[in-house]
Coordinates of C-alpha atoms in Angstrom, one line a residue:
M1 CA 71.6 95.8 180.6
N2 CA 71.3 98.0 183.1
S3 CA 74.4 100.7 183.4
V4 CA 74.0 104.0 182.8
D5 CA 76.5 103.7 179.8
N6 CA 73.9 101.5 178.1
T7 CA 72.3 103.3 174.8
I8 CA 70.2 102.0 172.2
F9 CA 69.9 103.8 168.8
V10 CA 66.5 103.7 166.7
G11 CA 64.7 105.4 164.1
G12 CA 67.2 106.0 161.3
P13 CA 69.5 104.1 159.0
V14 CA 72.5 102.4 160.7
I15 CA 75.2 102.3 158.2
T16 CA 77.5 99.5 159.4
M17 CA 80.6 99.3 156.7
D18 CA 79.8 95.5 157.6
D19 CA 79.7 93.6 154.4
N20 CA 77.7 90.8 156.3
R21 CA 75.0 93.4 157.3
P22 CA 75.6 96.8 155.6
T23 CA 72.5 98.5 157.1
A24 CA 70.7 97.8 160.2
E25 CA 67.5 99.6 162.3
A26 CA 69.2 99.5 165.6
L27 CA 72.2 99.6 167.4
A28 CA 72.7 98.9 171.1
V29 CA 76.1 100.0 173.4
K30 CA 77.1 98.7 176.7
D31 CA 80.1 100.0 178.7
G32 CA 81.8 101.6 175.6
R33 CA 81.2 98.7 173.2
I34 CA 78.5 97.5 170.4
V35 CA 76.5 94.7 172.0
A36 CA 73.9 94.4 169.3
V37 CA 73.1 95.3 165.9
G38 CA 70.1 94.4 164.1
S39 CA 66.2 95.2 164.0
S40 CA 64.6 97.7 166.1
A41 CA 62.3 94.9 167.6
D42 CA 65.3 92.7 168.8
V43 CA 67.6 95.6 169.8
L44 CA 65.1 97.0 171.9
T45 CA 64.4 93.8 173.8
L46 CA 67.8 94.7 175.5
R47 CA 66.2 98.0 176.8
G48 CA 66.7 98.2 180.4
P49 CA 65.4 101.0 183.3
S50 CA 68.5 103.2 182.8
T51 CA 68.9 102.8 179.1
E52 CA 69.2 105.9 177.1
V53 CA 67.1 105.5 173.7
V54 CA 68.4 107.9 171.0
N55 CA 65.9 108.5 168.2
L56 CA 67.8 109.1 165.3
E57 CA 64.7 110.6 163.5
G58 CA 65.3 109.7 160.3
R59 CA 69.4 110.7 160.5
A60 CA 72.0 108.3 159.8
L61 CA 74.3 106.6 162.0
L62 CA 77.7 105.7 161.1
P63 CA 81.1 104.5 162.2
G64 CA 83.2 107.5 163.8
F65 CA 84.9 108.6 160.7
V66 CA 88.9 108.1 160.7
E67 CA 91.3 110.8 159.4
A68 CA 94.1 108.7 158.4
H69 CA 96.4 111.3 157.6
G70 CA 96.4 114.4 160.1
H71 CA 98.6 116.6 162.3
P72 CA 97.1 117.4 165.7
M73 CA 100.3 118.7 167.2
I74 CA 100.9 120.9 164.3
G75 CA 97.2 122.1 164.7
M76 CA 97.5 122.4 168.2
S77 CA 100.5 125.0 167.9
F78 CA 98.4 127.1 165.2
R79 CA 96.1 127.9 168.2
G80 CA 98.8 129.5 170.4
D81 CA 99.7 132.9 171.4
G82 CA 101.8 134.9 168.6
V83 CA 100.1 132.9 165.6
I84 CA 98.4 134.9 163.1
D85 CA 96.0 132.6 161.3
V86 CA 95.3 133.7 157.4
R87 CA 94.2 130.2 156.1
A88 CA 91.9 130.7 153.3
P89 CA 88.6 130.0 155.2
V90 CA 89.7 132.7 157.9
C91 CA 91.0 135.3 155.2
P92 CA 89.4 134.5 151.8
T93 CA 91.4 137.9 150.0
P94 CA 94.9 139.2 149.8
E95 CA 93.9 142.4 151.0
G96 CA 92.5 140.5 154.0
V97 CA 95.6 138.6 154.8
I98 CA 98.0 141.9 154.6
R99 CA 95.1 143.5 157.0
A100 CA 95.3 141.0 159.6
I101 CA 99.1 140.8 159.8
K102 CA 99.4 144.5 160.0
E103 CA 96.8 145.0 162.6
R104 CA 98.4 142.2 164.8
V105 CA 101.9 143.8 164.5
A106 CA 100.5 147.1 165.2
R107 CA 99.2 145.9 168.8
T108 CA 101.8 143.4 169.8
P109 CA 104.6 144.8 172.1
A110 CA 107.9 145.2 170.1
G111 CA 110.3 142.4 170.3
Q112 CA 107.5 139.5 170.8
P113 CA 107.9 137.0 167.9
L114 CA 104.8 136.4 165.7
T115 CA 104.4 133.5 163.1
V116 CA 101.5 133.7 160.0
I117 CA 100.0 130.5 159.4
G118 CA 98.2 129.5 156.2
W119 CA 100.1 131.5 153.4
E120 CA 98.7 130.3 150.3
E121 CA 99.0 132.3 147.0
L122 CA 97.3 130.1 144.5
L123 CA 93.9 130.4 146.2
R124 CA 94.3 134.1 146.7
P125 CA 96.2 135.4 144.0
G126 CA 97.7 139.3 144.7
L127 CA 99.7 138.3 147.9
P128 CA 103.3 139.0 147.4
E129 CA 106.1 136.4 148.0
P130 CA 107.0 137.0 151.8
T131 CA 110.6 137.8 151.4
R132 CA 112.9 138.5 154.2
E133 CA 113.1 142.1 153.2
W134 CA 109.4 142.7 152.6
L135 CA 108.7 141.2 156.0
D136 CA 111.5 143.4 157.6
T137 CA 109.5 146.3 156.4
L138 CA 106.3 144.8 157.7
A139 CA 107.8 144.4 161.1
P140 CA 110.9 146.0 161.9
A141 CA 110.5 145.4 165.3
H142 CA 109.2 141.9 165.4
P143 CA 110.8 138.7 164.7
L144 CA 108.1 137.6 161.9
A145 CA 107.8 134.7 160.1
V146 CA 105.3 133.0 157.5
L147 CA 104.6 129.3 157.2
H148 CA 103.1 128.2 154.1
N149 CA 99.8 126.5 154.0
S150 CA 101.3 123.4 153.1
T151 CA 103.9 123.8 155.9
H152 CA 106.7 122.9 153.0
S153 CA 107.7 126.6 152.7
A154 CA 108.7 129.1 155.4
W155 CA 110.1 132.4 155.3
G156 CA 111.5 134.7 158.2
N157 CA 112.4 138.3 158.6
S158 CA 115.8 139.3 159.9
R159 CA 114.7 139.1 163.6
A160 CA 113.1 136.0 163.2
I161 CA 116.3 134.6 161.7
A162 CA 118.4 135.6 164.5
T163 CA 115.7 134.9 167.0
A164 CA 115.4 131.1 165.7
G165 CA 119.5 130.9 166.2
L166 CA 120.0 130.5 162.6
D167 CA 123.4 131.8 160.9
Q168 CA 125.5 131.3 157.9
S169 CA 127.1 128.2 159.7
T170 CA 123.8 126.7 160.5
P171 CA 123.5 123.2 158.8
D172 CA 120.6 121.8 156.9
W173 CA 118.3 119.3 158.7
E174 CA 118.4 115.9 156.8
G175 CA 115.8 116.2 154.1
S176 CA 115.2 120.0 154.6
R177 CA 117.2 123.2 153.7
F178 CA 117.7 126.8 154.8
I179 CA 118.0 128.7 151.3
R180 CA 121.0 130.7 151.0
D181 CA 122.5 133.5 148.5
A182 CA 125.6 133.0 146.2
D183 CA 127.7 134.2 149.3
G184 CA 126.3 131.5 151.5
R185 CA 124.1 133.8 153.5
L186 CA 120.5 132.8 154.6
T187 CA 117.8 134.3 152.2
G188 CA 115.2 133.9 155.2
R189 CA 113.5 131.0 153.3
A190 CA 113.2 127.4 154.3
E191 CA 112.1 124.3 152.5
E192 CA 110.6 121.2 153.7
L193 CA 110.1 120.0 157.2
P194 CA 111.7 120.4 160.1
A195 CA 113.5 123.5 158.7
T196 CA 110.2 125.0 158.1
L197 CA 109.1 124.8 161.4
I198 CA 112.5 125.9 162.9
M199 CA 112.2 129.2 160.8
A200 CA 108.4 129.7 161.8
G201 CA 109.7 130.2 165.2
T202 CA 108.8 130.0 169.0
P203 CA 105.1 130.8 168.5
L204 CA 104.7 127.3 167.4
V205 CA 106.3 125.9 170.1
A206 CA 103.7 125.5 172.9
P207 CA 105.0 125.6 176.4
P208 CA 104.1 122.2 178.0
E209 CA 101.6 123.6 180.4
E210 CA 99.6 125.0 177.6
V211 CA 99.6 121.9 175.4
P212 CA 96.4 120.1 177.1
S213 CA 94.2 122.9 176.8
L214 CA 95.4 123.6 173.1
L215 CA 95.1 119.8 172.3
A216 CA 91.5 119.9 174.0
K217 CA 90.6 122.4 171.2
E218 CA 92.1 120.8 168.5
F219 CA 90.4 117.3 169.3
S220 CA 87.1 119.1 170.0
A221 CA 87.5 120.1 166.2
Y222 CA 87.8 116.6 165.2
A223 CA 84.9 115.8 167.0
Q224 CA 82.7 118.4 165.5
A225 CA 83.5 116.9 162.0
G226 CA 82.4 113.5 163.3
V227 CA 85.8 112.0 163.6
T228 CA 87.0 109.6 166.3
T229 CA 90.2 108.2 165.3
V230 CA 93.1 110.3 163.7
G231 CA 96.8 109.5 162.4
E232 CA 99.4 112.0 163.8
L233 CA 101.8 111.7 160.8
A234 CA 104.4 114.2 162.1
L235 CA 105.1 113.3 165.7
D236 CA 108.3 114.7 167.2
P237 CA 109.3 112.0 169.4
A238 CA 109.8 114.3 172.3
H239 CA 106.2 115.2 172.4
Q240 CA 105.2 111.7 172.6
Q241 CA 104.2 111.7 176.3
L242 CA 102.4 115.1 175.9
L243 CA 100.4 113.7 173.4
A244 CA 99.6 110.5 174.9
A245 CA 98.5 112.3 178.1
A246 CA 96.2 114.4 176.5
C247 CA 94.6 111.6 174.7
E248 CA 93.9 109.8 178.0
M249 CA 92.7 112.9 179.8
E250 CA 90.5 114.1 176.9
Q251 CA 89.0 111.1 175.6
T252 CA 87.7 112.8 172.7
V253 CA 89.6 111.2 169.8
R254 CA 91.9 108.3 169.4
V255 CA 95.4 109.0 168.0
R256 CA 97.6 106.7 165.9
A257 CA 101.0 108.4 165.6
Y258 CA 103.9 108.1 163.4
R259 CA 107.4 109.9 164.4
M260 CA 109.4 112.0 162.0
S261 CA 112.1 109.9 160.3
N262 CA 114.4 113.1 160.6
K263 CA 114.0 113.3 164.2
T264 CA 115.7 110.0 165.2
G265 CA 118.1 111.7 167.3
E266 CA 115.6 112.2 169.8
R267 CA 114.7 108.9 171.7
A268 CA 110.5 108.7 171.8
S269 CA 109.4 108.2 175.9
S270 CA 108.1 104.9 176.3
H271 CA 104.3 104.8 177.1
R272 CA 102.1 101.9 177.3
A273 CA 99.7 101.4 173.9
T274 CA 96.1 101.9 174.8
S275 CA 93.0 102.2 172.5
L276 CA 93.5 106.0 172.8
F277 CA 97.0 106.4 171.9
R278 CA 99.6 104.2 170.1
Q279 CA 102.6 105.1 168.5
I280 CA 102.7 102.6 165.3
G281 CA 105.2 103.9 162.8
V282 CA 107.5 106.3 161.0
K283 CA 107.1 108.9 158.4
L284 CA 109.1 110.3 155.5
W285 CA 108.9 113.2 153.2
A286 CA 110.1 111.9 149.8
D287 CA 109.2 115.2 148.1
G288 CA 107.5 118.5 148.6
S289 CA 104.4 120.2 147.8
P290 CA 102.9 120.7 144.4
W291 CA 101.8 124.4 145.8
V292 CA 105.2 125.5 146.3
G293 CA 107.2 123.9 143.3
S294 CA 109.1 121.1 145.4
F295 CA 107.2 118.0 144.3
A296 CA 109.0 115.6 142.0
A297 CA 107.0 115.1 138.9
S298 CA 108.3 113.6 135.5
F299 CA 106.9 117.0 133.7
P300 CA 107.4 120.7 134.2
Y301 CA 104.8 123.1 135.4
L302 CA 103.2 125.2 132.9
D303 CA 104.2 128.8 131.9
T304 CA 101.5 131.0 133.1
P305 CA 101.4 134.3 135.0
V306 CA 100.9 132.3 138.2
T307 CA 103.8 130.2 137.9
R308 CA 105.9 133.1 136.7
K309 CA 105.1 134.9 139.7
L310 CA 105.9 131.8 142.2
G311 CA 109.0 131.2 140.4
F312 CA 108.4 127.7 139.3
A313 CA 107.1 128.2 135.5
G314 CA 108.6 125.3 133.5
R315 CA 110.3 124.0 136.3
R316 CA 110.1 120.3 137.9
G317 CA 110.8 119.4 141.5
C318 CA 113.0 116.9 143.1
C319 CA 113.1 114.4 145.8
N320 CA 114.3 115.1 149.3
Y321 CA 115.9 111.7 149.4
T322 CA 117.8 108.8 147.3
A323 CA 116.2 105.7 146.7
E324 CA 118.9 104.2 148.9
Q325 CA 118.0 106.4 151.8
V326 CA 114.4 105.5 151.5
Q327 CA 115.4 101.9 151.4
E328 CA 117.5 102.2 154.3
L329 CA 114.4 103.7 156.3
C330 CA 111.9 101.2 155.3
V331 CA 114.3 98.3 156.2
A332 CA 114.8 99.8 159.4
G333 CA 111.1 100.2 160.3
L334 CA 110.3 96.7 158.9
R335 CA 113.0 95.3 161.5
A336 CA 111.6 97.2 164.1
G337 CA 108.2 96.6 163.4
E338 CA 107.1 100.1 162.4
Q339 CA 104.7 100.7 159.9
V340 CA 106.2 102.9 157.3
A341 CA 104.4 105.9 155.7
V342 CA 106.1 107.8 152.9
H343 CA 104.9 111.4 151.8
A344 CA 104.9 110.8 147.8
Q345 CA 102.8 113.4 145.5
G346 CA 104.8 113.7 142.1
D347 CA 105.1 110.3 140.0
D348 CA 108.9 110.6 139.6
A349 CA 108.8 110.5 143.6
I350 CA 106.6 107.7 143.6
D351 CA 108.5 105.4 141.3
L352 CA 111.8 106.0 143.6
V353 CA 109.6 105.0 146.6
L354 CA 108.1 102.2 145.1
D355 CA 111.6 101.1 143.8
A356 CA 113.1 101.3 147.5
I357 CA 110.1 99.5 149.1
A358 CA 110.6 96.6 146.6
S359 CA 114.2 96.5 147.7
A360 CA 113.5 96.7 151.2
L361 CA 111.0 93.7 151.2
A362 CA 113.4 91.9 149.7
E363 CA 116.1 92.5 152.3
V364 CA 113.2 92.0 155.2
P365 CA 111.0 89.5 153.5
D366 CA 109.1 87.9 156.3
N367 CA 106.5 90.6 157.0
P368 CA 103.5 90.2 154.9
D369 CA 101.2 92.3 156.5
H370 CA 103.5 95.5 156.4
R371 CA 100.9 98.0 155.3
T372 CA 103.7 100.3 154.0
R373 CA 101.7 103.6 153.1
L374 CA 102.1 106.3 150.5
E375 CA 100.7 109.7 151.5
H376 CA 98.7 112.0 149.1
C377 CA 99.6 110.2 145.9
C378 CA 98.6 113.1 143.6
L379 CA 100.2 112.1 140.4
M380 CA 100.2 108.3 140.9
T381 CA 99.8 106.3 137.7
P382 CA 97.5 103.3 137.0
A383 CA 100.6 101.4 136.5
Q384 CA 102.1 102.7 139.8
Y385 CA 99.1 101.5 141.7
R386 CA 99.2 98.1 140.1
R387 CA 102.8 97.8 141.3
A388 CA 101.8 99.2 144.7
A389 CA 99.2 96.6 145.1
Q390 CA 101.5 93.9 144.3
L391 CA 104.1 95.1 146.8
G392 CA 101.3 95.2 149.8
V393 CA 101.5 98.9 149.5
T394 CA 98.3 101.0 150.8
C395 CA 97.5 104.5 150.0
S396 CA 96.1 107.7 151.5
L397 CA 94.7 110.1 149.0
F398 CA 94.2 113.9 149.3
L399 CA 91.0 114.5 147.3
A400 CA 90.6 117.9 149.1
H401 CA 93.5 118.8 146.5
V402 CA 90.7 118.4 143.8
R403 CA 88.2 120.2 145.8
Y404 CA 89.9 123.2 146.8
W405 CA 92.7 123.5 144.2
G406 CA 91.0 122.0 141.2
D407 CA 90.4 125.2 139.1
V408 CA 94.0 126.4 139.5
M409 CA 95.4 123.5 138.7
V410 CA 93.6 123.2 135.1
E411 CA 93.9 127.1 134.8
Q412 CA 97.5 127.6 135.6
L413 CA 99.7 124.8 137.0
F414 CA 99.2 121.4 134.8
G415 CA 96.5 121.7 132.3
E416 CA 94.9 118.3 131.3
R417 CA 97.4 116.6 133.4
A418 CA 95.0 117.5 136.3
E419 CA 92.3 115.2 135.2
S420 CA 94.3 112.3 136.6
W421 CA 94.9 114.1 140.2
T422 CA 94.5 111.6 143.2
A423 CA 93.2 109.0 140.9
A424 CA 90.9 107.2 143.3
R425 CA 89.4 104.9 140.7
S426 CA 92.5 103.8 139.6
A427 CA 93.7 102.7 142.9
L428 CA 90.8 100.4 143.6
D429 CA 90.7 99.1 140.4
A430 CA 94.4 98.1 140.6
G431 CA 93.3 96.4 144.2
V432 CA 94.9 99.1 146.6
R433 CA 93.0 99.7 149.9
I434 CA 92.7 103.5 150.3
S435 CA 91.6 106.3 152.7
L436 CA 90.9 109.8 151.9
H437 CA 92.2 112.3 154.4
N438 CA 92.5 116.3 155.0
D439 CA 96.1 116.6 156.1
V440 CA 94.7 118.9 158.9
P441 CA 95.4 121.7 159.3
V442 CA 96.2 122.0 155.6
T443 CA 92.3 121.9 155.0
P444 CA 89.7 121.3 157.8
S445 CA 88.8 117.9 158.9
E446 CA 85.7 117.2 156.7
P447 CA 85.3 113.3 155.8
L448 CA 81.7 114.1 154.1
A449 CA 83.3 116.7 151.5
N450 CA 86.1 114.0 150.7
V451 CA 83.3 111.6 149.9
H452 CA 81.7 114.5 147.8
A453 CA 85.0 115.0 146.2
A454 CA 85.8 111.3 145.5
V455 CA 82.0 110.5 144.3
T456 CA 81.8 113.6 142.0
R457 CA 85.2 115.1 141.3
Q458 CA 83.7 118.4 141.7
T459 CA 85.7 121.6 142.4
A460 CA 84.5 123.7 145.2
K461 CA 84.6 127.2 143.2
S462 CA 83.3 126.4 139.9
R463 CA 81.9 123.0 140.4
Q464 CA 83.8 121.8 137.2
V465 CA 84.2 118.1 137.3
L466 CA 87.8 117.2 136.9
G467 CA 88.7 113.5 135.9
P468 CA 85.1 112.1 135.8
L469 CA 86.8 108.6 135.1
E470 CA 88.3 108.6 138.4
R471 CA 85.0 108.8 140.3
I472 CA 84.3 106.2 142.9
T473 CA 80.9 105.0 144.6
V474 CA 79.4 106.3 147.5
D475 CA 79.9 103.1 149.2
E476 CA 83.4 103.0 148.3
A477 CA 84.2 106.6 149.5
L478 CA 82.5 105.7 153.0
R479 CA 84.8 102.9 153.5
A480 CA 87.9 104.9 152.8
V481 CA 86.8 107.4 155.7
T482 CA 85.9 104.4 158.0
L483 CA 86.9 100.8 157.9
D484 CA 89.6 101.0 155.3
A485 CA 91.2 104.2 156.9
A486 CA 91.1 102.5 160.2
W487 CA 92.9 99.2 158.7
Q488 CA 95.6 101.6 157.4
L489 CA 96.1 102.8 161.1
R490 CA 96.2 99.3 162.3
S491 CA 93.0 99.7 164.1
E492 CA 90.2 97.7 162.1
H493 CA 89.9 95.3 165.0
E494 CA 88.4 97.9 167.1
V495 CA 87.2 100.9 165.3
G496 CA 85.9 101.6 161.8
S497 CA 82.7 99.5 161.6
L498 CA 79.6 99.0 163.4
E499 CA 79.9 95.2 164.6
V500 CA 79.3 93.5 168.1
G501 CA 82.4 93.9 170.2
K502 CA 83.9 96.9 168.4
L503 CA 84.2 100.3 170.5
A504 CA 80.9 102.3 170.1
D505 CA 82.8 105.2 168.2
L506 CA 79.8 106.7 166.6
T507 CA 78.6 109.7 164.5
M508 CA 75.1 110.8 163.6
I509 CA 74.7 112.8 160.4
S510 CA 71.8 114.7 158.9
A511 CA 71.3 112.4 155.8
D512 CA 72.2 109.0 154.3
P513 CA 75.1 109.9 151.9
R514 CA 73.8 106.8 149.8
T515 CA 70.3 108.2 149.2
V516 CA 70.9 111.9 148.5
P517 CA 72.1 113.3 145.0
P518 CA 75.7 112.7 145.0
E519 CA 76.2 116.6 144.4
R520 CA 74.5 117.3 147.6
I521 CA 76.8 115.1 149.9
D522 CA 78.9 117.8 151.1
R523 CA 75.8 119.9 152.3
I524 CA 75.0 116.8 154.9
T525 CA 75.8 117.9 158.4
I526 CA 77.3 116.4 161.6
E527 CA 74.9 116.1 164.1
R528 CA 76.7 114.3 167.1
T529 CA 79.7 112.2 167.9
W530 CA 80.4 109.5 170.6
L531 CA 83.6 108.0 171.5
A532 CA 83.3 104.5 173.3
G533 CA 79.6 105.5 173.9
R534 CA 80.4 108.9 175.4
P535 CA 79.2 112.0 173.8
T536 CA 82.1 114.2 172.4
W537 CA 80.0 116.6 170.1
P538 CA 78.3 118.6 171.1
P539 CA 80.5 118.7 174.4
P540 CA 78.2 117.5 177.2
K541 CA 76.2 120.4 178.9
Q542 CA 76.3 122.5 175.8
T543 CA 73.8 123.7 173.6
R544 CA 73.7 121.9 170.4
R545 CA 74.7 123.2 167.3
N546 CA 74.4 122.0 163.6
T547 CA 77.3 123.8 161.6
P548 CA 78.0 123.0 158.5
L549 CA 82.0 122.0 158.6
R550 CA 83.0 123.8 155.0
A551 CA 86.0 126.1 154.3
C552 CA 84.8 129.5 153.4
L553 CA 86.9 130.0 150.4

């Protein structure tokens, strides 16, 4: 080995995610790929005059984490001009939220559109409903829109509605809707994508010339979290070329993209698939969000002060599509060679989707490795997991729900039913292969916090344990943020484990999650990240920082 791209890692546990060699002492990289994994003595024999030797000093080296379900393009748009970020880590109190909006409106020229992102009443009780009338009062001279943290609801004032080109005759987009009053007039509220993004307005539409710099910032945030591969689960086909070009230019993270099913009217630009960017599937939203009352469950919300205030006490949500419509999407995807991913949170929605998948597989039977995905799966039951396993369905689980919303779920929304929320143990026992995700930007990318949530089932606020029978082991959780997540993105042949021949996507962390007390896993920090052997975090030529990646709730 004599290339400047050669690196040897020694001095700490190398956690490989390879069943044949779970732990090694050293690892060697050449020209972006892993060329040796084994004992320090054996690997160091490959050292040449230009080889960089990285001493882990007791820290652990793992495969780069895989965020199986994220939204880099939406996250990128949140960084643009005209955006007021009030997500809980930024504004933890309702008073801080209102103050941030008023201050931004006051210093913005009249007529310039503004969009508030990260509105979330459950984590900050005391926030009012952002009705059209209230927003008119708050910003009479500005188009002002509010996008809920889940992105499943949005509101706009009168100027925002007009600026978005919406009026009484505007039709609803497939699977989403603009809410109207008894006379058919727009109320200013939108539900489900893409209607919510349309209502959110132009501040979330980055000019093409700004996309590269905004995506560079978004990609850097993933690298800081130790993430080297991310799924883009809501790609507008019109943006494919921009995203692909940014991946090739930045070379910070790899992206596997799923186009939005209700954007089928726009043709995707052709792009040569590479290890940095591939469009692999199609995404459908079968139901909504548990935080805005729109997910399809077999039981109603509790009647509590919070649910009464938010307008869904005793209410049940409903699906956005019929089983026949979901089946049609699955059939089209299977025939086109696309991987189908379906957002399904409530147990009623999951039943509907599993019925549709079963019918689609009967219609297109010659696809044993279809890897059809269910996303979030918050109320999926053991019986549904067993059926999913029989169908060859894989599930991406949103354990951050337990971490951040666990307390309010028990106290205000679902009571004892919250104990079975995001039932990872049931999934694995049924034979379903899972990933753990953050749905960035809904929650920040923090794979180790997901591991902590899966292993302990502790909430972030009170540290109470929610559903102890659904805990999984550290090894199982680590697989769900590395190799199994890569498999879910059809990328296990190149990333997700530290094996000879695979791409050298790596992350160094401050401690071995397998040996620290489980309740302290979320305190482990990301030290360094590499993509194909090239440092991506800290960015080259910058001072190294060890910043805990936790939301400040």
